[in-house]
Amino acid sequence: MAKSRSVFTCQNCGAASPRWQGKCEACGDWNTLVEEIEGGAPALRVGRGRVLELEGLAGDAKPAARIVAGMDEFDRVTGGGFVPGSVLLLGGEPGIGKSTLLIQVCATLARRGERVIYISGEEAVDQVRLRAGRLGLADAAVDLASATQVEDILATLKSGKPAALIVIDSIQTMHTDLAPAAPGTVTQVRASAHALLRHAKGSGATIILVGHVTKDGQIAGPRVVEHMVDAVLSFEGDAAHHFRMLRASKNRFGATGEIGVFEMTGLGLAEVANPSALFLAGRDASAPGAAVFAGMEGQRPMLVEIQALVAPTALGTPRRAVVGFDQNRLSMILAVLEAHGGLKLGMHDVYLNVAGGLRADEPAADLAAAAALVSSLSGAVLPPDQTFFGEIGLSGAVRPVIHAGMRLREAAKLGFHQAVLAQAQQINDDERRAGLALRPCADVGQLVAAIAQTAKPKQG
Ligand code: TYD
Ligand code: MG
């Protein structure tokens, strides 16, 4: 007879401890340990197992057949459609648009004749219907239910025509009789996810589990679920801006660098096939302090504007503020510009902003940030058809970065004619064919001199 004992499980990372503690020793979070009853493990039955047939690495593995969702930006991230029997976890902050995205995916797939089931544990059926109606999706044959009991859900899934896609919104609201713990705990989430996973593997349906994310960007509680699922997607964006990005941080059936870009409109999420055009829209190229960075989001080139404002300070200690850029990188760039570029910034406030609510986290953004800073300080407007990419080292040298070809081609596509890049950047003939005039730059001293020379001074 299995004995049950009580364990204290961290609701953040899932680590178990035999006694209650204020702080989880595994992840360091406070007040996350909750008492849960764990059934004792049955005794190991060595000798009663079946001998497995072992195989070699060679053999003809068929590429997984996929069900295309029919939304290009979504299919791109999953690696070309859903793999039957796979389970995906879609994480994102509350209100970012997970339910909206998934109801749109469900409707698109249902219109292509597949059976699609949407189980909401958070909203009543009427609420889901109301939203679908507003999005113009009411005619799609999606099977809806509002439920949180996993046993009920599994019984429903097993009845009727097998579904191609099942959405569980959200995994945190699910509970199962298999686990004795209270609803919402890690044990419940793990047991519920496990039961659903077994259904997916057994039936060949694709299941998408929705997971809420905490402020620091982790999928709350069900970090433990991340190990079990085939793909972890996150839906990100800034509540103040309209664009949303879907990214895969784990994908057993595709690359993880791909991202999908959407825009939240009054009619739900619209796909953005050309994100650079969206981020550069409304750019004022006639003002100093703005430089266009030829950046990369995963495997996708994306042009964004980096804006700087350098102004004399009224305070004893000048301010340095960033939006969408790393504070430490800004400090480093300022120090390098002072030490090797001859700039005097000690008596200036410095603000740096990445337009459109994007983040420029790549080191390749250094050169564009430096150009924006120099332009703002000197009042010299940068040529509107110029883009920048390159990393700046502490010695002041501009260093090459990866994906130069993709950056150049994207810039050419959007009508740019010049690219400022590291002198040591290797450009092959194919990349040269993008047709941009290359302006190699060895160090920040050259950058400062070049801006002083080519930029036309601000009017008035
Ligand atoms: P929702 O999908 O409910 O977010 P989540 O499931 O991630 O919590 O999206 C909610 C937000 O999206 C809500 O604040 C309003 C906005 N929204 C639109 O702007 N346009 C729309 O067409 C819809 C359906 C929602
Ligand atoms: Mg929701």
CSV table of C-alpha atoms and ligand atoms in Angstrom, one decimal:
chain,number,residue,atom,x,y,z
A,1,MET,CA,0.0,0.0,0.0
A,2,ALA,CA,1.5,3.3,-1.1
A,3,LYS,CA,1.9,5.7,1.8
A,4,SER,CA,1.1,9.4,1.1
A,5,ARG,CA,3.3,12.1,2.6
A,6,SER,CA,3.4,15.7,2.5
A,7,VAL,CA,5.9,17.7,0.5
A,8,PHE,CA,6.4,21.4,0.0
A,9,THR,CA,6.6,22.4,-3.6
A,10,CYS,CA,7.8,25.7,-5.0
A,11,GLN,CA,5.1,27.2,-7.1
A,12,ASN,CA,7.6,29.0,-9.3
A,13,CYS,CA,10.2,26.3,-10.2
A,14,GLY,CA,8.6,23.1,-9.0
A,15,ALA,CA,11.4,22.1,-6.6
A,16,ALA,CA,10.3,20.0,-3.7
A,17,SER,CA,11.4,20.4,-0.1
A,18,PRO,CA,10.5,18.1,2.9
A,19,ARG,CA,9.7,21.0,5.2
A,20,TRP,CA,8.3,24.5,4.8
A,21,GLN,CA,10.7,27.3,4.2
A,22,GLY,CA,10.3,31.0,3.5
A,23,LYS,CA,12.6,30.9,0.6
A,24,CYS,CA,12.9,28.3,-2.1
A,25,GLU,CA,16.5,27.0,-2.2
A,26,ALA,CA,16.4,26.1,-5.9
A,27,CYS,CA,15.2,29.4,-7.4
A,28,GLY,CA,15.5,31.8,-4.5
A,29,ASP,CA,11.9,33.0,-4.7
A,30,TRP,CA,10.2,33.9,-1.4
A,31,ASN,CA,6.9,32.5,-0.1
A,32,THR,CA,6.4,30.2,-3.0
A,33,LEU,CA,6.4,26.9,-1.1
A,34,VAL,CA,3.0,25.3,-0.7
A,35,GLU,CA,2.2,22.0,1.0
A,36,GLU,CA,1.0,19.2,-1.3
A,37,ILE,CA,0.2,15.6,-0.6
A,38,GLU,CA,2.2,13.2,-2.7
A,39,GLY,CA,1.2,9.6,-3.2
A,40,GLY,CA,4.1,7.2,-2.4
A,41,ALA,CA,5.8,5.7,-5.5
A,42,PRO,CA,4.9,2.0,-6.0
A,43,ALA,CA,7.8,-0.4,-5.6
A,44,LEU,CA,10.1,-0.8,-8.6
A,45,ARG,CA,9.3,-3.9,-10.6
A,46,VAL,CA,12.6,-4.8,-12.3
A,47,GLY,CA,12.3,-8.1,-14.1
A,48,ARG,CA,8.7,-7.5,-15.1
A,49,GLY,CA,9.5,-5.0,-17.9
A,50,ARG,CA,9.4,-5.8,-21.6
A,51,VAL,CA,12.7,-5.9,-23.5
A,52,LEU,CA,12.9,-3.1,-25.9
A,53,GLU,CA,14.0,-3.5,-29.5
A,54,LEU,CA,17.0,-1.1,-30.0
A,55,GLU,CA,17.7,0.5,-33.4
A,56,GLY,CA,20.5,2.4,-35.1
A,57,LEU,CA,20.7,6.0,-36.0
A,58,ALA,CA,20.4,5.3,-39.8
A,59,GLY,CA,17.0,4.5,-41.2
A,60,ASP,CA,14.4,6.3,-43.2
A,61,ALA,CA,12.6,8.7,-40.8
A,62,LYS,CA,9.7,10.2,-42.6
A,63,PRO,CA,9.4,13.9,-42.2
A,64,ALA,CA,6.5,14.6,-39.8
A,65,ALA,CA,3.3,15.3,-41.7
A,66,ARG,CA,2.0,18.7,-40.7
A,67,ILE,CA,-1.3,20.4,-40.5
A,68,VAL,CA,-0.9,23.9,-41.8
A,69,ALA,CA,-2.8,26.5,-39.6
A,70,GLY,CA,-3.3,28.8,-42.6
A,71,MET,CA,-1.8,31.9,-40.8
A,72,ASP,CA,1.6,32.4,-42.3
A,73,GLU,CA,3.1,34.2,-39.3
A,74,PHE,CA,1.9,31.5,-37.0
A,75,ASP,CA,3.0,28.6,-39.2
A,76,ARG,CA,6.5,30.2,-39.6
A,77,VAL,CA,7.0,29.9,-35.8
A,78,THR,CA,5.8,26.4,-35.4
A,79,GLY,CA,8.1,25.3,-38.2
A,80,GLY,CA,5.6,24.9,-40.9
A,81,GLY,CA,2.4,23.8,-39.2
A,82,PHE,CA,1.3,21.5,-36.4
A,83,VAL,CA,2.8,18.1,-36.0
A,84,PRO,CA,0.1,15.6,-35.2
A,85,GLY,CA,0.4,14.3,-31.6
A,86,SER,CA,2.5,17.3,-30.5
A,87,VAL,CA,1.8,19.6,-27.5
A,88,LEU,CA,2.6,23.3,-27.6
A,89,LEU,CA,2.7,25.7,-24.7
A,90,LEU,CA,1.8,29.3,-25.5
A,91,GLY,CA,2.9,31.7,-22.8
A,92,GLY,CA,2.3,35.4,-22.5
A,93,GLU,CA,1.2,38.1,-20.1
A,94,PRO,CA,-2.5,38.4,-19.3
A,95,GLY,CA,-4.2,40.6,-21.8
A,96,ILE,CA,-1.5,40.3,-24.5
A,97,GLY,CA,-3.9,38.5,-26.9
A,98,LYS,CA,-3.3,34.8,-26.4
A,99,SER,CA,-7.0,33.9,-26.5
A,100,THR,CA,-7.6,36.2,-29.4
A,101,LEU,CA,-4.7,34.6,-31.4
A,102,LEU,CA,-5.8,31.1,-30.7
A,103,ILE,CA,-9.5,31.6,-31.5
A,104,GLN,CA,-8.3,33.0,-34.8
A,105,VAL,CA,-6.1,30.0,-35.5
A,106,CYS,CA,-8.9,27.7,-34.5
A,107,ALA,CA,-11.4,29.4,-36.8
A,108,THR,CA,-8.9,29.4,-39.7
A,109,LEU,CA,-8.2,25.6,-39.3
A,110,ALA,CA,-11.9,24.8,-38.8
A,111,ARG,CA,-12.7,26.6,-42.1
A,112,ARG,CA,-10.2,24.3,-43.8
A,113,GLY,CA,-12.4,21.3,-42.7
A,114,GLU,CA,-10.5,20.1,-39.6
A,115,ARG,CA,-12.3,19.4,-36.3
A,116,VAL,CA,-11.1,22.0,-33.8
A,117,ILE,CA,-12.0,22.1,-30.1
A,118,TYR,CA,-11.5,25.1,-27.9
A,119,ILE,CA,-11.8,24.6,-24.1
A,120,SER,CA,-11.9,27.7,-22.0
A,121,GLY,CA,-11.2,27.4,-18.3
A,122,GLU,CA,-11.4,31.2,-17.8
A,123,GLU,CA,-14.2,32.5,-19.9
A,124,ALA,CA,-17.8,31.4,-20.3
A,125,VAL,CA,-18.9,30.1,-23.7
A,126,ASP,CA,-20.9,33.2,-24.3
A,127,GLN,CA,-17.8,35.4,-23.8
A,128,VAL,CA,-15.8,33.4,-26.3
A,129,ARG,CA,-18.7,33.5,-28.7
A,130,LEU,CA,-19.0,37.3,-28.3
A,131,ARG,CA,-15.4,37.8,-29.1
A,132,ALA,CA,-15.6,35.4,-32.1
A,133,GLY,CA,-18.6,37.3,-33.3
A,134,ARG,CA,-16.8,40.7,-33.1
A,135,LEU,CA,-13.9,39.1,-35.0
A,136,GLY,CA,-16.2,37.9,-37.8
A,137,LEU,CA,-15.4,34.3,-37.0
A,138,ALA,CA,-18.9,33.1,-35.8
A,139,ASP,CA,-19.4,31.0,-39.0
A,140,ALA,CA,-16.4,28.8,-38.3
A,141,ALA,CA,-17.3,25.3,-37.0
A,142,VAL,CA,-15.2,25.4,-33.8
A,143,ASP,CA,-16.5,23.2,-30.9
A,144,LEU,CA,-16.5,25.2,-27.7
A,145,ALA,CA,-16.8,24.3,-24.1
A,146,SER,CA,-16.1,26.0,-20.8
A,147,ALA,CA,-14.5,23.5,-18.4
A,148,THR,CA,-11.7,23.0,-15.9
A,149,GLN,CA,-12.0,19.3,-15.0
A,150,VAL,CA,-9.5,17.3,-17.0
A,151,GLU,CA,-11.4,14.0,-16.7
A,152,ASP,CA,-14.5,15.7,-18.2
A,153,ILE,CA,-12.4,17.2,-21.0
A,154,LEU,CA,-10.7,13.9,-21.8
A,155,ALA,CA,-14.1,12.1,-22.0
A,156,THR,CA,-15.3,14.9,-24.3
A,157,LEU,CA,-12.2,14.7,-26.5
A,158,LYS,CA,-12.6,10.9,-26.9
A,159,SER,CA,-16.2,11.2,-28.1
A,160,GLY,CA,-17.0,12.1,-31.7
A,161,LYS,CA,-14.7,12.6,-34.6
A,162,PRO,CA,-11.0,13.0,-33.6
A,163,ALA,CA,-9.9,16.6,-33.4
A,164,ALA,CA,-6.9,17.9,-35.3
A,165,LEU,CA,-6.4,20.8,-32.9
A,166,ILE,CA,-7.4,21.2,-29.2
A,167,VAL,CA,-6.8,24.4,-27.3
A,168,ILE,CA,-6.7,24.5,-23.5
A,169,ASP,CA,-7.0,28.0,-22.3
A,170,SER,CA,-5.3,28.0,-19.7
A,171,ILE,CA,-3.4,25.1,-18.1
A,172,GLN,CA,-3.3,27.0,-14.8
A,173,THR,CA,-7.1,26.7,-14.5
A,174,MET,CA,-7.2,22.9,-15.1
A,175,HIS,CA,-7.5,20.3,-12.3
A,176,THR,CA,-7.6,16.6,-12.2
A,177,ASP,CA,-8.6,14.0,-9.6
A,178,LEU,CA,-5.3,12.2,-10.3
A,179,ALA,CA,-3.4,14.7,-8.1
A,180,PRO,CA,-4.6,15.3,-4.5
A,181,ALA,CA,-3.2,18.9,-4.4
A,182,ALA,CA,-5.4,22.0,-4.5
A,183,PRO,CA,-6.3,23.5,-7.9
A,184,GLY,CA,-3.8,25.9,-9.3
A,185,THR,CA,-0.7,24.3,-7.6
A,186,VAL,CA,2.3,23.0,-9.6
A,187,THR,CA,1.3,19.4,-8.8
A,188,GLN,CA,-2.1,20.0,-10.4
A,189,VAL,CA,-0.8,21.8,-13.4
A,190,ARG,CA,1.8,19.1,-14.0
A,191,ALA,CA,-0.7,16.2,-13.6
A,192,SER,CA,-3.2,18.0,-15.9
A,193,ALA,CA,-0.6,18.7,-18.5
A,194,HIS,CA,0.5,15.1,-18.3
A,195,ALA,CA,-2.9,13.7,-18.8
A,196,LEU,CA,-3.5,16.0,-21.8
A,197,LEU,CA,-0.1,15.1,-23.2
A,198,ARG,CA,-1.0,11.4,-23.2
A,199,HIS,CA,-4.2,12.1,-25.0
A,200,ALA,CA,-2.3,14.0,-27.7
A,201,LYS,CA,0.3,11.2,-28.2
A,202,GLY,CA,-2.5,8.6,-28.2
A,203,SER,CA,-5.0,10.3,-30.5
A,204,GLY,CA,-2.7,12.2,-32.9
A,205,ALA,CA,-4.3,15.6,-32.0
A,206,THR,CA,-2.2,18.7,-31.6
A,207,ILE,CA,-2.9,20.3,-28.2
A,208,ILE,CA,-2.0,24.0,-27.4
A,209,LEU,CA,-1.8,24.7,-23.7
A,210,VAL,CA,-2.1,28.4,-22.8
A,211,GLY,CA,0.2,29.5,-19.9
A,212,HIS,CA,0.2,32.8,-18.0
A,213,VAL,CA,3.5,34.5,-17.6
A,214,THR,CA,4.7,36.4,-14.6
A,215,LYS,CA,6.2,39.9,-14.8
A,216,ASP,CA,9.7,38.7,-15.2
A,217,GLY,CA,8.7,36.7,-18.2
A,218,GLN,CA,8.6,33.2,-16.9
A,219,ILE,CA,5.6,31.0,-17.5
A,220,ALA,CA,4.2,31.1,-14.0
A,221,GLY,CA,4.1,27.9,-12.1
A,222,PRO,CA,4.2,25.5,-15.1
A,223,ARG,CA,7.9,26.0,-15.7
A,224,VAL,CA,7.7,22.3,-15.0
A,225,VAL,CA,5.4,21.9,-18.1
A,226,GLU,CA,8.1,23.3,-20.4
A,227,HIS,CA,10.1,20.1,-20.2
A,228,MET,CA,7.2,18.0,-21.2
A,229,VAL,CA,5.9,19.8,-24.2
A,230,ASP,CA,7.3,19.7,-27.7
A,231,ALA,CA,7.3,23.4,-28.3
A,232,VAL,CA,7.3,26.5,-26.1
A,233,LEU,CA,6.0,29.6,-27.8
A,234,SER,CA,5.8,33.0,-26.2
A,235,PHE,CA,3.5,35.9,-27.2
A,236,GLU,CA,5.1,39.2,-26.4
A,237,GLY,CA,4.4,42.8,-26.8
A,238,ASP,CA,4.0,46.1,-25.1
A,239,ALA,CA,0.5,46.9,-23.9
A,240,ALA,CA,1.0,50.5,-25.0
A,241,HIS,CA,1.9,49.4,-28.6
A,242,HIS,CA,-0.1,47.4,-31.1
A,243,PHE,CA,2.4,45.0,-32.4
A,244,ARG,CA,2.9,41.5,-30.9
A,245,MET,CA,5.6,39.0,-31.5
A,246,LEU,CA,5.3,35.2,-31.4
A,247,ARG,CA,8.5,33.4,-30.7
A,248,ALA,CA,9.6,29.8,-30.2
A,249,SER,CA,12.0,29.3,-27.3
A,250,LYS,CA,11.9,25.5,-27.7
A,251,ASN,CA,10.7,23.5,-30.7
A,252,ARG,CA,11.3,19.8,-31.2
A,253,PHE,CA,10.0,20.1,-34.8
A,254,GLY,CA,11.6,23.3,-36.1
A,255,ALA,CA,14.0,26.1,-35.6
A,256,THR,CA,13.8,28.3,-32.6
A,257,GLY,CA,15.0,31.5,-34.2
A,258,GLU,CA,11.8,32.2,-36.1
A,259,ILE,CA,9.4,34.9,-35.1
A,260,GLY,CA,5.9,35.9,-36.2
A,261,VAL,CA,4.7,39.5,-36.1
A,262,PHE,CA,1.1,40.5,-35.6
A,263,GLU,CA,-0.7,43.8,-35.0
A,264,MET,CA,-3.6,44.1,-32.6
A,265,THR,CA,-6.4,45.8,-34.4
A,266,GLY,CA,-10.1,46.3,-33.7
A,267,LEU,CA,-10.7,43.1,-35.7
A,268,GLY,CA,-8.3,40.9,-33.8
A,269,LEU,CA,-4.7,40.2,-34.7
A,270,ALA,CA,-3.6,41.0,-38.2
A,271,GLU,CA,-0.5,39.4,-39.7
A,272,VAL,CA,2.4,41.7,-40.4
A,273,ALA,CA,4.4,40.4,-43.4
A,274,ASN,CA,6.8,43.3,-43.5
A,275,PRO,CA,7.6,44.3,-40.0
A,276,SER,CA,10.4,46.7,-40.8
A,277,ALA,CA,7.9,48.9,-42.8
A,278,LEU,CA,5.7,49.0,-39.7
A,279,PHE,CA,8.5,50.0,-37.3
A,280,LEU,CA,9.9,52.6,-39.6
A,281,ALA,CA,6.5,54.2,-40.4
A,282,GLY,CA,6.1,57.7,-39.2
A,283,ARG,CA,9.9,58.2,-38.9
A,284,ASP,CA,11.1,61.8,-39.0
A,285,ALA,CA,14.4,61.5,-40.8
A,286,SER,CA,15.0,65.3,-40.8
A,287,ALA,CA,15.7,65.5,-37.0
A,288,PRO,CA,19.1,64.9,-35.4
A,289,GLY,CA,19.5,62.0,-33.0
A,290,ALA,CA,17.8,59.2,-35.0
A,291,ALA,CA,19.7,56.3,-36.6
A,292,VAL,CA,18.2,53.3,-38.3
A,293,PHE,CA,19.5,50.0,-37.0
A,294,ALA,CA,19.5,47.0,-39.3
A,295,GLY,CA,18.7,44.5,-36.6
A,296,MET,CA,17.8,40.8,-36.4
A,297,GLU,CA,15.0,39.2,-34.4
A,298,GLY,CA,15.9,35.6,-34.4
A,299,GLN,CA,16.3,34.6,-38.0
A,300,ARG,CA,14.4,37.6,-39.3
A,301,PRO,CA,15.9,41.0,-40.3
A,302,MET,CA,14.1,43.9,-38.8
A,303,LEU,CA,14.9,47.6,-39.2
A,304,VAL,CA,14.2,49.9,-36.3
A,305,GLU,CA,14.9,53.5,-35.4
A,306,ILE,CA,17.1,54.2,-32.4
A,307,GLN,CA,16.5,57.7,-31.0
A,308,ALA,CA,18.8,59.6,-28.8
A,309,LEU,CA,18.5,62.9,-26.9
A,310,VAL,CA,21.6,64.4,-25.5
A,311,ALA,CA,21.0,67.7,-23.6
A,312,PRO,CA,22.9,69.8,-21.0
A,313,THR,CA,21.9,68.7,-17.5
A,314,ALA,CA,20.3,70.9,-14.9
A,315,LEU,CA,21.2,68.4,-12.2
A,316,GLY,CA,24.4,67.6,-10.4
A,317,THR,CA,24.4,64.0,-11.6
A,318,PRO,CA,23.3,63.8,-15.2
A,319,ARG,CA,20.5,61.4,-16.1
A,320,ARG,CA,20.9,58.3,-18.3
A,321,ALA,CA,17.6,56.7,-19.3
A,322,VAL,CA,16.8,54.0,-21.7
A,323,VAL,CA,13.6,52.5,-23.2
A,324,GLY,CA,14.1,49.2,-25.1
A,325,PHE,CA,17.9,49.2,-24.7
A,326,ASP,CA,20.2,47.8,-22.1
A,327,GLN,CA,21.3,50.4,-19.5
A,328,ASN,CA,24.7,48.9,-19.1
A,329,ARG,CA,25.4,48.9,-22.8
A,330,LEU,CA,24.5,52.6,-23.0
A,331,SER,CA,26.9,53.3,-20.2
A,332,MET,CA,29.6,51.4,-22.0
A,333,ILE,CA,28.9,53.2,-25.3
A,334,LEU,CA,29.0,56.6,-23.6
A,335,ALA,CA,32.3,55.7,-21.9
A,336,VAL,CA,33.8,54.6,-25.2
A,337,LEU,CA,32.6,57.7,-27.0
A,338,GLU,CA,34.3,59.9,-24.3
A,339,ALA,CA,37.5,57.9,-24.2
A,340,HIS,CA,38.0,57.2,-27.9
A,341,GLY,CA,35.6,59.5,-29.7
A,342,GLY,CA,36.6,62.8,-28.1
A,343,LEU,CA,33.0,63.5,-26.9
A,344,LYS,CA,32.3,65.3,-23.6
A,345,LEU,CA,29.2,63.9,-22.1
A,346,GLY,CA,29.8,64.4,-18.4
A,347,MET,CA,27.5,67.4,-18.2
A,348,HIS,CA,24.7,66.0,-20.4
A,349,ASP,CA,21.5,64.1,-19.8
A,350,VAL,CA,21.3,61.1,-22.2
A,351,TYR,CA,18.0,59.4,-23.2
A,352,LEU,CA,17.9,56.5,-25.6
A,353,ASN,CA,14.7,55.0,-27.1
A,354,VAL,CA,14.0,52.3,-29.5
A,355,ALA,CA,11.0,53.4,-31.5
A,356,GLY,CA,7.8,51.4,-31.7
A,357,GLY,CA,8.2,49.7,-28.4
A,358,LEU,CA,10.7,47.2,-29.7
A,359,ARG,CA,13.8,46.0,-27.8
A,360,ALA,CA,17.2,46.2,-29.4
A,361,ASP,CA,19.2,43.7,-27.3
A,362,GLU,CA,21.8,42.7,-29.9
A,363,PRO,CA,25.3,44.0,-29.5
A,364,ALA,CA,25.0,44.8,-33.2
A,365,ALA,CA,22.9,47.8,-32.1
A,366,ASP,CA,25.9,49.6,-30.6
A,367,LEU,CA,26.9,51.4,-33.7
A,368,ALA,CA,23.4,52.7,-34.4
A,369,ALA,CA,23.1,53.8,-30.8
A,370,ALA,CA,26.4,55.6,-31.0
A,371,ALA,CA,25.5,57.3,-34.3
A,372,ALA,CA,22.2,58.5,-32.8
A,373,LEU,CA,24.1,59.9,-29.7
A,374,VAL,CA,26.7,61.7,-31.8
A,375,SER,CA,24.0,63.1,-34.1
A,376,SER,CA,22.0,64.4,-31.2
A,377,LEU,CA,25.0,66.0,-29.4
A,378,SER,CA,26.3,67.6,-32.6
A,379,GLY,CA,22.9,68.5,-34.1
A,380,ALA,CA,24.0,66.9,-37.3
A,381,VAL,CA,21.2,65.1,-39.1
A,382,LEU,CA,22.1,61.6,-40.4
A,383,PRO,CA,21.4,60.8,-44.1
A,384,PRO,CA,17.9,59.4,-44.2
A,385,ASP,CA,19.0,56.5,-46.5
A,386,GLN,CA,21.7,55.2,-44.1
A,387,THR,CA,21.5,52.1,-41.8
A,388,PHE,CA,23.9,51.0,-39.2
A,389,PHE,CA,25.0,47.7,-37.7
A,390,GLY,CA,28.1,46.7,-35.7
A,391,GLU,CA,29.3,46.0,-32.2
A,392,ILE,CA,31.5,48.5,-30.3
A,393,GLY,CA,34.3,47.1,-28.1
A,394,LEU,CA,35.9,48.8,-25.1
A,395,SER,CA,38.9,49.8,-27.2
A,396,GLY,CA,36.6,51.8,-29.4
A,397,ALA,CA,36.9,49.4,-32.3
A,398,VAL,CA,33.8,48.5,-34.3
A,399,ARG,CA,33.5,44.8,-34.6
A,400,PRO,CA,31.8,42.6,-37.2
A,401,VAL,CA,28.4,40.9,-36.4
A,402,ILE,CA,26.6,37.9,-37.9
A,403,HIS,CA,23.9,37.9,-40.6
A,404,ALA,CA,25.4,40.9,-42.5
A,405,GLY,CA,23.8,39.6,-45.8
A,406,MET,CA,20.3,39.5,-44.4
A,407,ARG,CA,20.6,42.9,-42.8
A,408,LEU,CA,21.8,44.4,-46.1
A,409,ARG,CA,19.1,42.8,-48.2
A,410,GLU,CA,16.4,44.0,-45.8
A,411,ALA,CA,17.8,47.5,-45.8
A,412,ALA,CA,17.9,47.5,-49.7
A,413,LYS,CA,14.3,46.2,-49.8
A,414,LEU,CA,13.1,49.2,-47.7
A,415,GLY,CA,14.9,51.7,-49.9
A,416,PHE,CA,18.1,52.4,-48.0
A,417,HIS,CA,21.2,53.1,-50.0
A,418,GLN,CA,24.0,53.2,-47.5
A,419,ALA,CA,25.2,50.9,-44.7
A,420,VAL,CA,27.7,51.8,-42.0
A,421,LEU,CA,29.4,48.7,-40.7
A,422,ALA,CA,32.6,47.4,-39.2
A,423,GLN,CA,35.7,47.7,-41.4
A,424,ALA,CA,36.5,44.0,-40.6
A,425,GLN,CA,33.1,42.8,-41.7
A,426,GLN,CA,33.4,40.2,-44.4
A,427,ILE,CA,31.0,40.9,-47.2
A,428,ASN,CA,30.9,38.3,-50.0
A,429,ASP,CA,29.8,39.0,-53.6
A,430,ASP,CA,26.3,37.8,-53.0
A,431,GLU,CA,25.9,40.2,-50.1
A,432,ARG,CA,27.4,43.0,-52.1
A,433,ARG,CA,24.6,42.4,-54.7
A,434,ALA,CA,22.1,43.9,-52.2
A,435,GLY,CA,23.4,47.1,-53.9
A,436,LEU,CA,24.0,49.2,-50.8
A,437,ALA,CA,27.0,51.6,-50.7
A,438,LEU,CA,29.1,50.2,-47.8
A,439,ARG,CA,30.7,52.7,-45.4
A,440,PRO,CA,33.3,50.7,-43.4
A,441,CYS,CA,34.1,52.1,-40.0
A,442,ALA,CA,37.1,50.9,-38.0
A,443,ASP,CA,36.5,52.7,-34.7
A,444,VAL,CA,34.3,55.2,-33.0
A,445,GLY,CA,36.7,58.0,-33.8
A,446,GLN,CA,36.0,57.4,-37.5
A,447,LEU,CA,32.3,57.3,-36.8
A,448,VAL,CA,32.4,60.7,-35.1
A,449,ALA,CA,34.5,62.2,-38.0
A,450,ALA,CA,32.2,60.7,-40.6
A,451,ILE,CA,29.0,62.1,-39.0
A,452,ALA,CA,30.6,65.5,-38.7
A,453,GLN,CA,31.5,65.3,-42.5
A,454,THR,CA,28.5,63.8,-44.2
A,455,ALA,CA,25.6,64.9,-42.0
A,456,LYS,CA,24.0,68.1,-43.0
A,457,PRO,CA,23.7,70.5,-40.0
A,458,LYS,CA,20.2,71.1,-38.6
A,459,GLN,CA,18.3,74.0,-40.2
A,460,GLY,CA,18.1,77.2,-38.1
B,1,TYD,P1,-7.0,38.4,-24.9
B,1,TYD,O1,-6.9,37.5,-26.1
B,1,TYD,O2,-8.2,38.2,-24.0
B,1,TYD,O3,-5.7,38.2,-24.0
B,1,TYD,P2,-5.1,37.0,-23.2
B,1,TYD,O4,-5.9,35.8,-23.5
B,1,TYD,O5,-3.6,36.9,-23.5
B,1,TYD,O6,-5.2,37.3,-21.7
B,1,TYD,O7,-6.8,39.9,-25.4
B,1,TYD,C1,-7.3,40.9,-24.6
B,1,TYD,C2,-6.9,42.2,-25.2
B,1,TYD,O8,-6.9,42.3,-26.5
B,1,TYD,C3,-8.0,43.2,-24.7
B,1,TYD,O9,-7.3,44.1,-23.8
B,1,TYD,C4,-8.5,43.9,-25.8
B,1,TYD,C5,-7.6,43.5,-27.0
B,1,TYD,N1,-8.3,43.2,-28.2
B,1,TYD,C6,-8.3,44.1,-29.3
B,1,TYD,O10,-7.6,45.2,-29.2
B,1,TYD,N2,-8.9,43.8,-30.4
B,1,TYD,C7,-9.7,42.7,-30.6
B,1,TYD,O11,-10.3,42.5,-31.7
B,1,TYD,C8,-9.8,41.8,-29.5
B,1,TYD,C9,-10.6,40.6,-29.6
B,1,TYD,C10,-9.1,42.1,-28.3
B,2,MG,MG,-7.2,34.7,-22.4
